[in-house]
Short mmCIF file of C-alpha atoms in Angstrom, two decimals:
data_model
loop_
_atom_site.label_atom_id
_atom_site.label_comp_id
_atom_site.label_asym_id
_atom_site.label_seq_id
_atom_site.Cartn_x
_atom_site.Cartn_y
_atom_site.Cartn_z
CA PHE Z 873 -88.65 5.89 -28.00
CA LYS Z 874 -90.76 2.99 -26.86
CA GLN Z 875 -89.11 0.51 -29.23
CA TRP Z 876 -85.60 1.72 -28.37
CA SER Z 877 -86.41 1.51 -24.65
CA TYR Z 878 -87.75 -2.01 -25.08
CA GLN Z 879 -84.64 -3.10 -27.02
CA LEU Z 880 -82.38 -1.58 -24.39
CA SER Z 881 -84.27 -3.26 -21.57
CA MET Z 882 -84.29 -6.63 -23.27
CA GLY Z 883 -80.56 -6.43 -23.91
CA LEU Z 884 -79.64 -5.36 -20.43
CA ASN Z 885 -82.14 -7.36 -18.40
CA SER Z 886 -82.16 -10.67 -20.25
CA GLY Z 887 -78.50 -11.53 -19.81
CA GLU Z 888 -78.72 -13.26 -23.18
CA ARG Z 889 -75.78 -12.39 -25.44
CA ASP Z 890 -77.95 -12.47 -28.56
CA LYS Z 891 -79.91 -9.48 -27.19
CA PHE Z 892 -76.80 -7.29 -26.69
CA PRO Z 893 -76.64 -6.11 -30.33
CA GLN Z 894 -80.24 -4.87 -30.04
CA ALA Z 895 -79.34 -2.92 -26.91
CA ASP Z 896 -76.30 -1.43 -28.64
CA SER Z 897 -78.43 -0.45 -31.62
CA ALA Z 898 -80.99 1.21 -29.33
CA ILE Z 899 -78.27 3.16 -27.52
CA MET Z 900 -76.83 4.37 -30.84
CA SER Z 901 -80.31 5.44 -32.00
CA PHE Z 902 -80.92 7.32 -28.76
CA ARG Z 903 -77.47 8.96 -28.97
CA HIS Z 904 -78.05 10.09 -32.56
CA TYR Z 905 -81.48 11.52 -31.70
CA PHE Z 906 -80.27 13.41 -28.63
CA HIS Z 907 -77.10 14.65 -30.32
CA THR Z 908 -79.27 16.20 -33.04
CA LEU Z 909 -81.63 17.67 -30.43
CA PHE Z 910 -78.59 18.94 -28.49
CA GLU Z 911 -77.44 20.88 -31.56
CA HIS Z 912 -80.92 22.36 -32.08
CA ARG Z 913 -81.25 23.41 -28.44
CA GLN Z 914 -77.74 24.84 -28.43
CA ALA Z 915 -78.71 27.08 -31.36
CA ALA Z 916 -82.11 27.99 -29.90
CA PRO Z 917 -82.23 27.36 -26.14
CA GLY Z 918 -85.50 27.19 -24.31
CA GLU Z 919 -86.59 26.91 -20.70
CA ASP Z 920 -86.38 23.12 -20.60
CA LEU Z 921 -84.14 20.59 -18.89
CA LEU Z 922 -82.03 19.92 -21.97
CA SER Z 923 -81.34 23.62 -22.45
CA MET Z 924 -80.28 23.89 -18.80
CA MET Z 925 -77.96 20.92 -19.17
CA ILE Z 926 -76.47 22.49 -22.31
CA GLN Z 927 -75.80 25.65 -20.31
CA ALA Z 928 -73.99 23.51 -17.72
CA TRP Z 929 -72.00 21.93 -20.59
CA GLN Z 930 -71.07 25.40 -21.84
CA ARG Z 931 -69.76 26.21 -18.34
CA ASP Z 932 -67.71 22.95 -18.41
CA GLU Z 933 -69.80 21.50 -15.58
CA LEU Z 934 -70.98 18.56 -17.74
CA THR Z 935 -69.58 16.78 -20.77
CA MET Z 936 -71.66 16.26 -23.89
CA ASP Z 937 -71.74 12.55 -23.02
CA ASP Z 938 -73.11 13.44 -19.57
CA VAL Z 939 -75.93 15.44 -21.15
CA ILE Z 940 -76.81 12.83 -23.78
CA ASP Z 941 -76.51 9.87 -21.38
CA THR Z 942 -78.77 11.63 -18.86
CA CYS Z 943 -81.38 12.20 -21.56
CA ILE Z 944 -81.23 8.53 -22.55
CA PHE Z 945 -81.52 7.42 -18.93
CA LEU Z 946 -84.53 9.68 -18.27
CA ILE Z 947 -86.41 8.46 -21.34
CA TRP Z 948 -85.51 4.82 -20.73
CA ALA Z 949 -86.43 5.01 -17.04
CA GLY Z 950 -89.78 6.51 -17.97
CA HIS Z 951 -90.55 3.51 -20.15
CA GLU Z 952 -89.11 0.87 -17.84
#
């Protein structure tokens, strides 16, 4: 997570176009990771934030993108 967070920060904060591909790559890595985790938690929910967000998704209160993007933001913000 630390490397992905760093790449995302560098791409977004630097304003340098050559850093944008790194930020895109980090976002895609985060999305893949959380999509896989989403599927695992959907099959075996727990008492954690992701499981609660999946329940909201199942009630059509959130989209899958909302859930995954929130996870990315929380991890990235914790490293920023």
